[in-house]
Tab-separated table of C-alpha atoms in Angstrom:
chain	number	residue	atom	x	y	z
A	817	UNK	CA	142.724	56.878	-20.392
A	818	UNK	CA	141.015	56.096	-23.727
A	819	UNK	CA	138.139	53.770	-22.795
A	820	UNK	CA	138.725	51.989	-26.145
A	821	UNK	CA	142.121	50.955	-24.590
A	822	UNK	CA	140.763	50.236	-21.103
A	823	UNK	CA	140.524	46.463	-20.700
A	824	UNK	CA	140.142	44.170	-17.701
A	825	UNK	CA	141.212	40.746	-18.920
A	826	UNK	CA	141.882	39.256	-15.523
A	827	UNK	CA	138.633	40.663	-13.931
A	828	UNK	CA	136.713	39.304	-17.061
A	829	UNK	CA	138.146	35.800	-16.444
A	830	UNK	CA	137.477	36.020	-12.735
A	831	UNK	CA	133.907	36.967	-13.501
A	832	UNK	CA	133.395	33.940	-15.397
A	833	UNK	CA	134.791	31.814	-12.601
A	834	UNK	CA	132.391	33.711	-10.176
A	835	UNK	CA	129.294	32.947	-12.341
A	836	UNK	CA	130.317	29.296	-12.649
A	837	UNK	CA	130.270	28.895	-8.892
A	838	UNK	CA	128.092	31.658	-7.418
A	839	UNK	CA	124.574	32.300	-8.555
A	840	UNK	CA	124.600	35.853	-10.125
A	841	UNK	CA	128.423	35.931	-9.732
A	842	UNK	CA	128.362	37.825	-6.534
A	843	UNK	CA	126.861	37.483	-3.050
A	844	UNK	CA	124.939	40.668	-3.162
A	845	UNK	CA	122.860	41.541	-6.405
A	846	UNK	CA	123.957	45.187	-6.288
A	847	UNK	CA	127.469	44.013	-6.759
A	848	UNK	CA	126.741	41.927	-9.843
A	849	UNK	CA	128.464	42.619	-13.168
A	850	UNK	CA	125.146	43.454	-14.718
A	851	UNK	CA	125.406	46.719	-12.732
A	852	UNK	CA	128.527	47.720	-14.739
A	853	UNK	CA	129.289	48.136	-18.415
A	854	UNK	CA	129.798	44.947	-20.252
A	855	UNK	CA	133.337	43.473	-19.604
A	856	UNK	CA	134.326	46.393	-17.330
A	857	UNK	CA	133.190	45.074	-13.954
A	858	UNK	CA	136.399	45.100	-11.908
A	859	UNK	CA	137.094	42.184	-9.501
A	860	UNK	CA	138.863	43.807	-6.358
A	861	UNK	CA	142.184	42.708	-5.113
A	862	UNK	CA	142.376	44.810	-2.086
A	863	UNK	CA	141.654	48.402	-0.662
A	864	UNK	CA	143.060	50.911	1.589
A	865	UNK	CA	141.556	54.177	2.769
A	866	UNK	CA	139.377	55.535	-0.158
A	867	UNK	CA	141.056	53.499	-2.829
A	868	UNK	CA	140.697	49.988	-4.269
A	869	UNK	CA	142.899	47.933	-6.699
A	870	UNK	CA	141.493	45.550	-9.111
A	871	UNK	CA	143.197	42.229	-10.143
A	872	UNK	CA	144.188	43.847	-13.392
A	873	UNK	CA	146.310	46.331	-11.423
A	874	UNK	CA	144.233	49.465	-11.796
A	875	UNK	CA	143.695	51.774	-8.816
A	876	UNK	CA	140.392	53.581	-8.315
A	877	UNK	CA	139.035	56.284	-6.209
A	878	UNK	CA	136.041	54.434	-4.776
A	879	UNK	CA	132.612	55.659	-3.861
A	880	UNK	CA	129.750	53.789	-2.023
A	881	UNK	CA	132.281	51.516	-0.472
A	882	UNK	CA	130.873	48.263	0.447
A	883	UNK	CA	127.421	49.312	-0.385
A	884	UNK	CA	127.773	52.280	2.065
A	885	UNK	CA	129.245	50.145	4.776
A	886	UNK	CA	132.775	51.220	4.752
A	887	UNK	CA	132.194	54.922	5.724
A	888	UNK	CA	135.671	55.348	7.482
A	889	UNK	CA	137.694	53.982	4.546
A	890	UNK	CA	139.181	50.401	4.174
A	891	UNK	CA	141.478	48.936	6.742
A	892	UNK	CA	140.920	51.896	9.158
A	893	UNK	CA	143.737	51.640	11.744
A	894	UNK	CA	141.491	52.327	14.801
A	895	UNK	CA	138.940	49.688	13.647
A	896	UNK	CA	141.648	47.159	12.919
A	897	UNK	CA	143.359	47.711	16.328
A	898	UNK	CA	140.160	46.934	18.116
A	899	UNK	CA	139.417	43.751	16.012
A	900	UNK	CA	143.069	42.536	16.346
A	901	UNK	CA	142.637	42.904	20.137
A	902	UNK	CA	139.793	40.425	20.114
A	903	UNK	CA	141.101	37.925	17.597
A	904	UNK	CA	143.562	36.357	19.958
A	905	UNK	CA	140.892	36.113	22.766
A	906	UNK	CA	138.292	33.967	20.893
A	907	UNK	CA	135.543	34.995	18.722
A	908	UNK	CA	132.417	33.015	19.712
A	909	UNK	CA	131.500	31.233	22.987
A	910	UNK	CA	128.631	29.123	24.373
A	911	UNK	CA	127.593	31.960	26.704
A	912	UNK	CA	127.701	35.765	26.326
A	913	UNK	CA	130.919	37.362	26.445
A	914	UNK	CA	131.577	40.800	28.349
A	915	UNK	CA	132.117	42.471	24.899
A	916	UNK	CA	128.476	41.966	24.245
A	917	UNK	CA	127.267	44.132	27.300
A	918	UNK	CA	130.049	46.652	26.475
A	919	UNK	CA	128.886	46.914	22.776
A	920	UNK	CA	125.264	47.423	24.009
A	921	UNK	CA	126.196	49.968	26.377
A	922	UNK	CA	128.276	51.806	23.787
A	923	UNK	CA	125.460	51.620	21.293
A	924	UNK	CA	122.708	52.809	23.610
A	925	UNK	CA	124.946	55.789	24.641
A	926	UNK	CA	125.510	56.703	21.088
A	927	UNK	CA	121.676	56.226	20.214
A	928	UNK	CA	120.089	57.391	23.459
A	929	UNK	CA	116.607	57.343	21.885
A	930	UNK	CA	116.692	53.443	22.199
A	931	UNK	CA	116.456	51.655	25.449
A	932	UNK	CA	117.507	48.036	24.428
A	933	UNK	CA	119.511	46.733	21.543
A	934	UNK	CA	120.008	43.275	19.921
A	935	UNK	CA	122.931	42.585	17.475
A	936	UNK	CA	122.938	40.587	14.386
A	937	UNK	CA	124.959	40.099	11.185
A	938	UNK	CA	122.803	41.874	8.441
A	939	UNK	CA	120.073	44.378	7.923
A	940	UNK	CA	117.419	41.903	6.776
A	941	UNK	CA	117.594	39.869	10.091
A	942	UNK	CA	117.046	43.126	11.963
A	943	UNK	CA	114.232	44.590	10.014
A	944	UNK	CA	112.482	41.134	9.964
A	945	UNK	CA	112.857	40.809	13.619
A	946	UNK	CA	111.253	44.364	14.048
A	947	UNK	CA	108.311	43.343	11.796
A	948	UNK	CA	107.766	40.138	13.691
A	949	UNK	CA	107.836	41.831	17.040
A	950	UNK	CA	105.360	44.570	15.764
A	951	UNK	CA	102.993	41.756	14.662
A	952	UNK	CA	103.373	39.950	18.006
A	953	UNK	CA	102.675	42.978	20.275
A	954	UNK	CA	99.843	44.257	18.111
A	955	UNK	CA	98.249	40.898	17.192
A	956	UNK	CA	97.824	42.329	13.648
A	957	UNK	CA	98.965	40.780	10.433
A	958	UNK	CA	99.590	43.553	8.039
A	959	UNK	CA	102.867	45.378	7.316
A	960	UNK	CA	102.867	48.954	5.771
A	961	UNK	CA	106.114	49.784	3.888
A	962	UNK	CA	107.228	52.944	2.339
A	963	UNK	CA	106.627	52.581	-1.380
A	964	UNK	CA	109.298	55.181	-2.258
A	965	UNK	CA	112.121	53.276	-0.459
A	966	UNK	CA	114.011	50.743	-2.441
A	967	UNK	CA	114.900	47.983	0.053
A	968	UNK	CA	114.024	46.698	3.381
A	969	UNK	CA	114.673	42.949	3.591
A	970	UNK	CA	115.540	39.797	1.566
A	971	UNK	CA	112.610	38.103	3.407
A	972	UNK	CA	109.252	37.327	1.899
A	973	UNK	CA	107.253	40.157	3.469
A	974	UNK	CA	109.254	42.472	1.323
A	975	UNK	CA	110.735	40.704	-1.577
A	976	UNK	CA	107.073	39.639	-2.464
A	977	UNK	CA	106.451	43.152	-3.459
A	978	UNK	CA	109.216	43.525	-5.978
A	979	UNK	CA	109.569	42.307	-9.540
A	980	UNK	CA	111.724	39.506	-8.215
A	981	UNK	CA	108.887	37.815	-6.348
A	982	UNK	CA	109.307	34.222	-7.703
A	983	UNK	CA	108.916	31.696	-5.066
A	984	UNK	CA	106.926	33.760	-2.599
A	985	UNK	CA	103.151	32.941	-2.038
A	986	UNK	CA	100.707	35.471	-2.923
A	987	UNK	CA	99.087	35.104	0.538
A	988	UNK	CA	102.353	36.346	2.087
A	989	UNK	CA	102.673	39.193	-0.347
A	990	UNK	CA	99.008	40.373	0.394
A	991	UNK	CA	99.745	41.065	3.865
A	992	UNK	CA	102.239	43.921	2.812
A	993	UNK	CA	100.695	47.120	1.892
A	994	UNK	CA	102.282	50.471	0.888
A	995	UNK	CA	102.144	54.141	1.592
A	996	UNK	CA	103.934	57.082	-0.111
A	997	UNK	CA	106.679	58.993	1.641
A	998	UNK	CA	105.662	62.531	2.702
A	999	UNK	CA	102.010	62.036	2.418
A	1000	UNK	CA	100.251	61.854	5.703
A	1001	UNK	CA	96.749	61.986	4.251
A	1002	UNK	CA	97.348	58.996	2.074
A	1003	UNK	CA	98.889	57.028	4.991
A	1004	UNK	CA	95.818	57.821	7.140
A	1005	UNK	CA	93.690	56.731	4.419
A	1006	UNK	CA	95.571	53.389	4.155
A	1007	UNK	CA	95.370	52.911	8.043
A	1008	UNK	CA	91.670	53.740	8.035
A	1009	UNK	CA	91.068	51.257	5.084
A	1010	UNK	CA	92.841	48.532	7.039
A	1011	UNK	CA	91.553	49.640	10.489
A	1012	UNK	CA	92.979	47.303	13.203
A	1013	UNK	CA	95.074	45.237	10.748
A	1014	UNK	CA	98.240	47.107	10.370
A	1015	UNK	CA	101.123	46.071	12.814
A	1016	UNK	CA	103.583	48.623	11.823
A	1017	UNK	CA	104.738	51.453	9.481
A	1018	UNK	CA	108.395	50.801	8.367
A	1019	UNK	CA	110.399	53.496	6.334
A	1020	UNK	CA	113.713	55.127	6.045
A	1021	UNK	CA	113.221	58.422	7.933
A	1022	UNK	CA	115.079	60.257	5.119
A	1023	UNK	CA	116.732	59.015	1.886
A	1024	UNK	CA	117.860	59.899	-1.525
A	1025	UNK	CA	114.694	58.181	-3.279
A	1026	UNK	CA	112.439	60.290	-5.323
A	1027	UNK	CA	108.939	60.935	-3.802
A	1028	UNK	CA	105.816	59.375	-5.454
A	1029	UNK	CA	103.751	61.910	-7.523
A	1030	UNK	CA	101.205	62.069	-4.746
A	1031	UNK	CA	103.726	62.799	-1.936
A	1032	UNK	CA	104.671	66.272	-0.654
A	1033	UNK	CA	107.875	67.868	-2.173
A	1034	UNK	CA	110.928	67.388	-0.166
A	1035	UNK	CA	114.338	69.077	-0.284
A	1036	UNK	CA	116.901	67.690	-2.697
A	1037	UNK	CA	118.949	66.725	0.208
A	1038	UNK	CA	116.388	63.933	1.105
A	1039	UNK	CA	115.176	65.662	4.309
A	1040	UNK	CA	111.634	65.169	5.342
A	1041	UNK	CA	109.230	68.138	5.224
A	1042	UNK	CA	108.926	69.806	8.554
A	1043	UNK	CA	106.298	67.943	10.619
A	1044	UNK	CA	106.260	64.944	8.618
A	1045	UNK	CA	107.924	62.552	10.999
A	1046	UNK	CA	106.052	63.905	13.939
A	1047	UNK	CA	103.021	63.516	11.896
A	1048	UNK	CA	103.642	59.945	11.262
A	1049	UNK	CA	104.537	59.309	14.920
A	1050	UNK	CA	100.966	60.822	15.829
A	1051	UNK	CA	99.270	58.498	13.127
A	1052	UNK	CA	100.989	55.344	14.411
A	1053	UNK	CA	99.919	56.241	18.019
A	1054	UNK	CA	96.317	56.998	17.047
A	1055	UNK	CA	95.955	53.832	15.004
A	1056	UNK	CA	97.731	51.658	17.409
A	1057	UNK	CA	100.769	50.498	15.164
A	1058	UNK	CA	104.368	50.410	15.782
A	1059	UNK	CA	106.604	52.894	13.984
A	1060	UNK	CA	109.834	51.400	12.673
A	1061	UNK	CA	112.723	53.574	11.324
A	1062	UNK	CA	115.138	51.682	8.875
A	1063	UNK	CA	118.410	53.551	9.771
A	1064	UNK	CA	120.724	51.240	7.759
A	1065	UNK	CA	121.762	54.150	5.490
A	1066	UNK	CA	120.884	57.169	7.753
A	1067	UNK	CA	122.503	55.714	10.838
A	1068	UNK	CA	125.847	57.574	11.328
A	1069	UNK	CA	125.667	59.347	8.042
A	1070	UNK	CA	122.877	61.670	9.201
A	1071	UNK	CA	124.299	61.952	12.837
A	1072	UNK	CA	125.840	59.493	15.237
A	1073	UNK	CA	122.412	58.793	16.513
A	1074	UNK	CA	120.860	58.435	13.125
A	1075	UNK	CA	118.112	60.438	11.607
A	1076	UNK	CA	116.072	60.113	14.703
A	1077	UNK	CA	118.819	61.903	16.589
A	1078	UNK	CA	118.912	64.710	13.941
A	1079	UNK	CA	114.984	65.192	13.534
A	1080	UNK	CA	114.000	64.760	16.901
A	1081	UNK	CA	111.332	62.020	16.492
A	1082	UNK	CA	111.520	58.718	18.421
A	1083	UNK	CA	110.244	55.606	16.753
A	1084	UNK	CA	109.236	52.568	18.652
A	1085	UNK	CA	111.912	50.382	16.895
A	1086	UNK	CA	114.895	51.199	14.645
A	1087	UNK	CA	117.352	49.158	12.783
A	1088	UNK	CA	121.007	49.919	12.032
A	1089	UNK	CA	123.731	48.362	10.075
A	1090	UNK	CA	126.072	49.282	7.150
A	1091	UNK	CA	128.320	52.065	8.737
A	1092	UNK	CA	128.057	50.416	12.172
A	1093	UNK	CA	130.936	47.944	11.522
A	1094	UNK	CA	132.969	49.751	8.689
A	1095	UNK	CA	132.817	46.509	6.709
A	1096	UNK	CA	132.725	44.041	9.503
A	1097	UNK	CA	129.371	42.296	9.697
A	1098	UNK	CA	127.217	43.747	12.336
A	1099	UNK	CA	123.742	45.083	12.550
A	1100	UNK	CA	121.315	46.131	15.355
A	1101	UNK	CA	117.709	46.159	16.316
A	1102	UNK	CA	117.007	48.985	18.889
A	1103	UNK	CA	113.931	50.361	20.526
A	1104	UNK	CA	111.553	50.664	23.472
A	1105	UNK	CA	112.205	48.421	26.465
A	1106	UNK	CA	108.630	47.262	26.705
A	1107	UNK	CA	108.565	46.095	23.148
A	1108	UNK	CA	112.101	44.706	23.057
A	1109	UNK	CA	111.699	42.727	26.290
A	1110	UNK	CA	108.979	40.801	24.568
A	1111	UNK	CA	111.798	38.873	22.925
A	1112	UNK	CA	113.474	38.370	26.193
A	1113	UNK	CA	112.948	36.314	29.412
A	1114	UNK	CA	111.592	38.983	31.774
A	1115	UNK	CA	108.022	39.272	31.021
A	1116	UNK	CA	104.770	37.314	31.518
A	1117	UNK	CA	103.314	37.345	27.975
A	1118	UNK	CA	104.015	34.996	24.932
A	1119	UNK	CA	107.586	34.557	24.005
A	1120	UNK	CA	108.640	36.200	20.631
A	1121	UNK	CA	111.482	34.546	18.646
A	1122	UNK	CA	113.061	37.958	18.206
A	1123	UNK	CA	116.689	37.423	17.057
A	1124	UNK	CA	118.831	34.400	17.573
A	1125	UNK	CA	121.934	34.260	15.446
A	1126	UNK	CA	125.024	31.929	16.128
A	1127	UNK	CA	127.372	34.681	14.838
A	1128	UNK	CA	125.510	37.837	16.047
A	1129	UNK	CA	127.811	38.442	18.893
A	1130	UNK	CA	131.149	37.673	17.311
A	1131	UNK	CA	133.601	39.599	19.543
A	1132	UNK	CA	135.569	41.142	16.840
A	1133	UNK	CA	132.617	42.440	15.010
A	1134	UNK	CA	131.301	44.029	18.107
A	1135	UNK	CA	134.777	45.482	18.747
A	1136	UNK	CA	134.693	46.992	15.365
A	1137	UNK	CA	131.411	48.444	16.082
A	1138	UNK	CA	132.558	50.133	19.221
A	1139	UNK	CA	135.664	51.591	17.493
A	1140	UNK	CA	133.432	52.969	14.655
A	1141	UNK	CA	131.181	54.722	17.186
A	1142	UNK	CA	134.116	56.066	19.135
A	1143	UNK	CA	135.707	57.350	15.843
A	1144	UNK	CA	132.554	59.060	14.794
A	1145	UNK	CA	131.950	60.850	17.996
A	1146	UNK	CA	135.618	61.813	18.753
A	1147	UNK	CA	136.731	62.678	15.286
A	1148	UNK	CA	133.619	64.549	14.051
A	1149	UNK	CA	133.235	61.922	11.142
A	1150	UNK	CA	129.617	62.971	10.127
A	1151	UNK	CA	130.714	66.545	9.720
A	1152	UNK	CA	133.678	65.483	7.534
A	1153	UNK	CA	131.309	63.306	5.387
A	1154	UNK	CA	129.130	66.221	4.789
A	1155	UNK	CA	132.040	68.513	4.034
A	1156	UNK	CA	133.588	66.184	1.370
A	1157	UNK	CA	130.118	65.510	-0.083
A	1158	UNK	CA	129.406	69.120	-0.606
A	1159	UNK	CA	132.752	69.685	-2.308
A	1160	UNK	CA	132.045	66.694	-4.582
A	1161	UNK	CA	128.358	67.683	-5.396
A	1162	UNK	CA	129.416	71.205	-6.175
A	1163	UNK	CA	132.318	70.169	-8.425
A	1164	UNK	CA	130.202	67.497	-10.248
A	1165	UNK	CA	127.333	70.103	-10.852
A	1166	UNK	CA	129.893	72.707	-12.163
A	1167	UNK	CA	131.560	70.101	-14.427
A	1168	UNK	CA	128.267	68.968	-15.849
A	1169	UNK	CA	126.997	72.577	-16.367
A	1170	UNK	CA	130.259	73.554	-18.058
A	1171	UNK	CA	129.822	70.718	-20.589
A	1172	UNK	CA	126.227	71.474	-21.243
A	1173	UNK	CA	124.649	68.436	-19.437
A	1174	UNK	CA	123.774	69.999	-16.227
A	1175	UNK	CA	120.194	68.856	-16.656
A	1176	UNK	CA	121.193	65.458	-17.556
A	1177	UNK	CA	123.588	64.388	-15.017
A	1178	UNK	CA	122.036	65.273	-11.602
A	1179	UNK	CA	123.448	65.006	-8.277
A	1180	UNK	CA	120.847	64.229	-5.516
A	1181	UNK	CA	120.640	63.479	-1.948
A	1182	UNK	CA	122.251	64.558	1.439
A	1183	UNK	CA	125.926	65.478	1.123
A	1184	UNK	CA	126.834	62.314	3.069
A	1185	UNK	CA	124.872	60.101	0.881
A	1186	UNK	CA	125.005	61.507	-2.771
A	1187	UNK	CA	123.589	59.666	-5.773
A	1188	UNK	CA	123.404	60.623	-9.455
A	1189	UNK	CA	120.832	60.430	-12.127
A	1190	UNK	CA	121.697	59.881	-15.667
A	1191	UNK	CA	118.888	61.428	-17.797
A	1192	UNK	CA	118.367	61.058	-21.598
A	1193	UNK	CA	117.512	63.844	-24.228
A	1194	UNK	CA	113.875	63.955	-22.778
A	1195	UNK	CA	115.186	64.238	-19.346
A	1196	UNK	CA	114.030	60.674	-18.403
A	1197	UNK	CA	116.257	58.119	-16.394
A	1198	UNK	CA	118.373	56.145	-18.726
A	1199	UNK	CA	120.298	53.003	-18.262
A	1200	UNK	CA	122.090	53.536	-21.597
A	1201	UNK	CA	123.384	56.920	-20.516
A	1202	UNK	CA	124.258	55.522	-17.053
A	1203	UNK	CA	126.360	52.845	-18.925
A	1204	UNK	CA	128.193	55.409	-20.918
A	1205	UNK	CA	128.917	57.597	-17.793
A	1206	UNK	CA	130.113	54.622	-15.849
A	1207	UNK	CA	132.528	53.478	-18.592
A	1208	UNK	CA	134.260	56.924	-18.672
A	1209	UNK	CA	134.397	57.041	-14.918
A	1210	UNK	CA	136.121	53.556	-14.646
A	1211	UNK	CA	138.603	54.440	-17.486
A	1212	UNK	CA	139.562	57.413	-15.551
A	1213	UNK	CA	140.081	55.488	-12.271
A	1214	UNK	CA	136.850	56.280	-10.570
A	1215	UNK	CA	134.610	53.335	-9.243
A	1216	UNK	CA	131.302	55.137	-8.474
A	1217	UNK	CA	127.973	53.320	-8.700
A	1218	UNK	CA	127.012	56.261	-6.558
A	1219	UNK	CA	128.703	59.389	-5.029
A	1220	UNK	CA	128.532	58.158	-1.552
A	1221	UNK	CA	131.700	59.360	0.197
A	1222	UNK	CA	133.874	57.899	2.821
A	1223	UNK	CA	135.737	59.993	5.389
A	1224	UNK	CA	139.043	58.605	3.913
A	1225	UNK	CA	138.824	60.656	0.745
A	1226	UNK	CA	141.195	63.477	0.300
A	1227	UNK	CA	140.415	66.872	-1.425
A	1228	UNK	CA	142.779	65.689	-4.186
A	1229	UNK	CA	140.712	62.509	-4.662
A	1230	UNK	CA	137.636	64.733	-5.109
A	1231	UNK	CA	139.397	66.987	-7.507
A	1232	UNK	CA	140.459	64.130	-9.547
A	1233	UNK	CA	136.890	62.718	-9.593
A	1234	UNK	CA	135.585	66.069	-10.820
A	1235	UNK	CA	138.253	66.193	-13.619
A	1236	UNK	CA	137.141	62.628	-14.708
A	1237	UNK	CA	133.478	63.543	-14.520
A	1238	UNK	CA	134.169	66.720	-16.706
A	1239	UNK	CA	135.751	64.377	-19.447
A	1240	UNK	CA	132.703	62.022	-19.137
A	1241	UNK	CA	130.310	64.918	-19.569
A	1242	UNK	CA	132.109	65.791	-22.776
A	1243	UNK	CA	131.257	62.453	-24.274
A	1244	UNK	CA	127.761	62.534	-22.721
A	1245	UNK	CA	127.261	65.907	-24.563
A	1246	UNK	CA	128.296	64.232	-27.915
A	1247	UNK	CA	125.774	61.348	-27.167
A	1248	UNK	CA	122.946	63.701	-26.543
A	1249	UNK	CA	123.722	65.693	-29.659
A	1250	UNK	CA	123.716	62.570	-31.678
A	1251	UNK	CA	120.375	61.464	-30.064
A	1252	UNK	CA	121.718	58.095	-29.412
A	1253	UNK	CA	124.306	56.906	-26.811
A	1254	UNK	CA	124.676	53.322	-28.409
A	1255	UNK	CA	128.123	54.101	-30.194
A	1256	UNK	CA	129.683	54.911	-26.861
A	1257	UNK	CA	128.380	51.835	-24.932
A	1258	UNK	CA	130.570	48.987	-26.485
A	1259	UNK	CA	127.970	46.310	-25.281
A	1260	UNK	CA	124.686	45.991	-23.388
A	1261	UNK	CA	123.491	48.631	-21.000
A	1262	UNK	CA	123.755	48.142	-17.266
A	1263	UNK	CA	120.444	46.771	-15.723
A	1264	UNK	CA	118.412	47.506	-12.528
A	1265	UNK	CA	118.707	44.980	-9.642
A	1266	UNK	CA	114.989	44.463	-9.301
A	1267	UNK	CA	113.675	42.984	-12.665
A	1268	UNK	CA	111.713	39.910	-13.400
A	1269	UNK	CA	113.812	38.489	-16.147
A	1270	UNK	CA	117.518	37.753	-16.160
């Protein structure tokens, strides 16, 4: 489809209604229409498998579904069956339901490196609970976050470190310090500088983010360099701080047991979410019994208000999580995600190279968690070129803020995506030759989520 003829009038009207009623026009900043080309932010009607339909009637092959949460595809029959079974039995009670212990048993069997688990609704609650627990057990005030990872929580201890820090006291932000991924020497220097003050190190055990200039090189798949995580484990032990793995993204996509199961390094605490519920709201904090029990009733120390959420144990969400885990293990979903991602990455790279833009449209990350970079004439990241690329993908029926796959994708979906990418690359080449993508934008460029001004 010609992008000049691609219009979304109903979606545009719905976006106006969204902005009139909801700050930012979405309940998640990463879903905002500022993340898409001007007037080309589709509002979704429904989804099935790897496809979604917007309210204008267009069908798309979708990537990054539900911000990586829908890894089995929309309306997955096995998950829906488990959810429907619970809906007629009630969803929330004044005491724990038997589903809660069944879900805990299933989770700890899937992630055997953890000894106890507590469920919640979103990732931020889980990571903040981990930080609170680390501060409580160590008696230390500071939190050390990995500077190369983009997001940990909506709470003050993290958001205060971003450009969107309005409303957060400086005194809170000063208690959060940062270390670079892959650089054990820099991390040890940080722990020595704040000797006896750092409660925890929190990081994604592996990710798609680029390392800082001072960090060691990593593979393009996002794997840590050999010995890095074990070295971090040793540093945490030696300096008496808690090691926390944020497995919101790596959980299930790296292995059923997360990155810790793949790389063989056991953190003190870890957090899971996203893929855990295939779109249903469920997250988890898991870890060592002696630490987790401090948030319980069977210890003699000071009580820690670990996690307490009214809806954290909704039966249908826990049933969804159990069904997801069973599906991953029994159907080899992680391997399928990797196979689909490898086919997609190879196709996109070939298409970009064939159009002479192989050094400008760059696919990065583990095959199950692919992202892409759009680089300008000087090979620098460009929001303008990203806008051009997204416009062409949308017009071709591909909704792809990333290239993160779901297991519902078919090989035909991948092949269609590659064909659309090739067409987009042809236009990208024209813009590079002109030295200016502006004529192909048809409006303002997309914007990063974390920025100070609207």
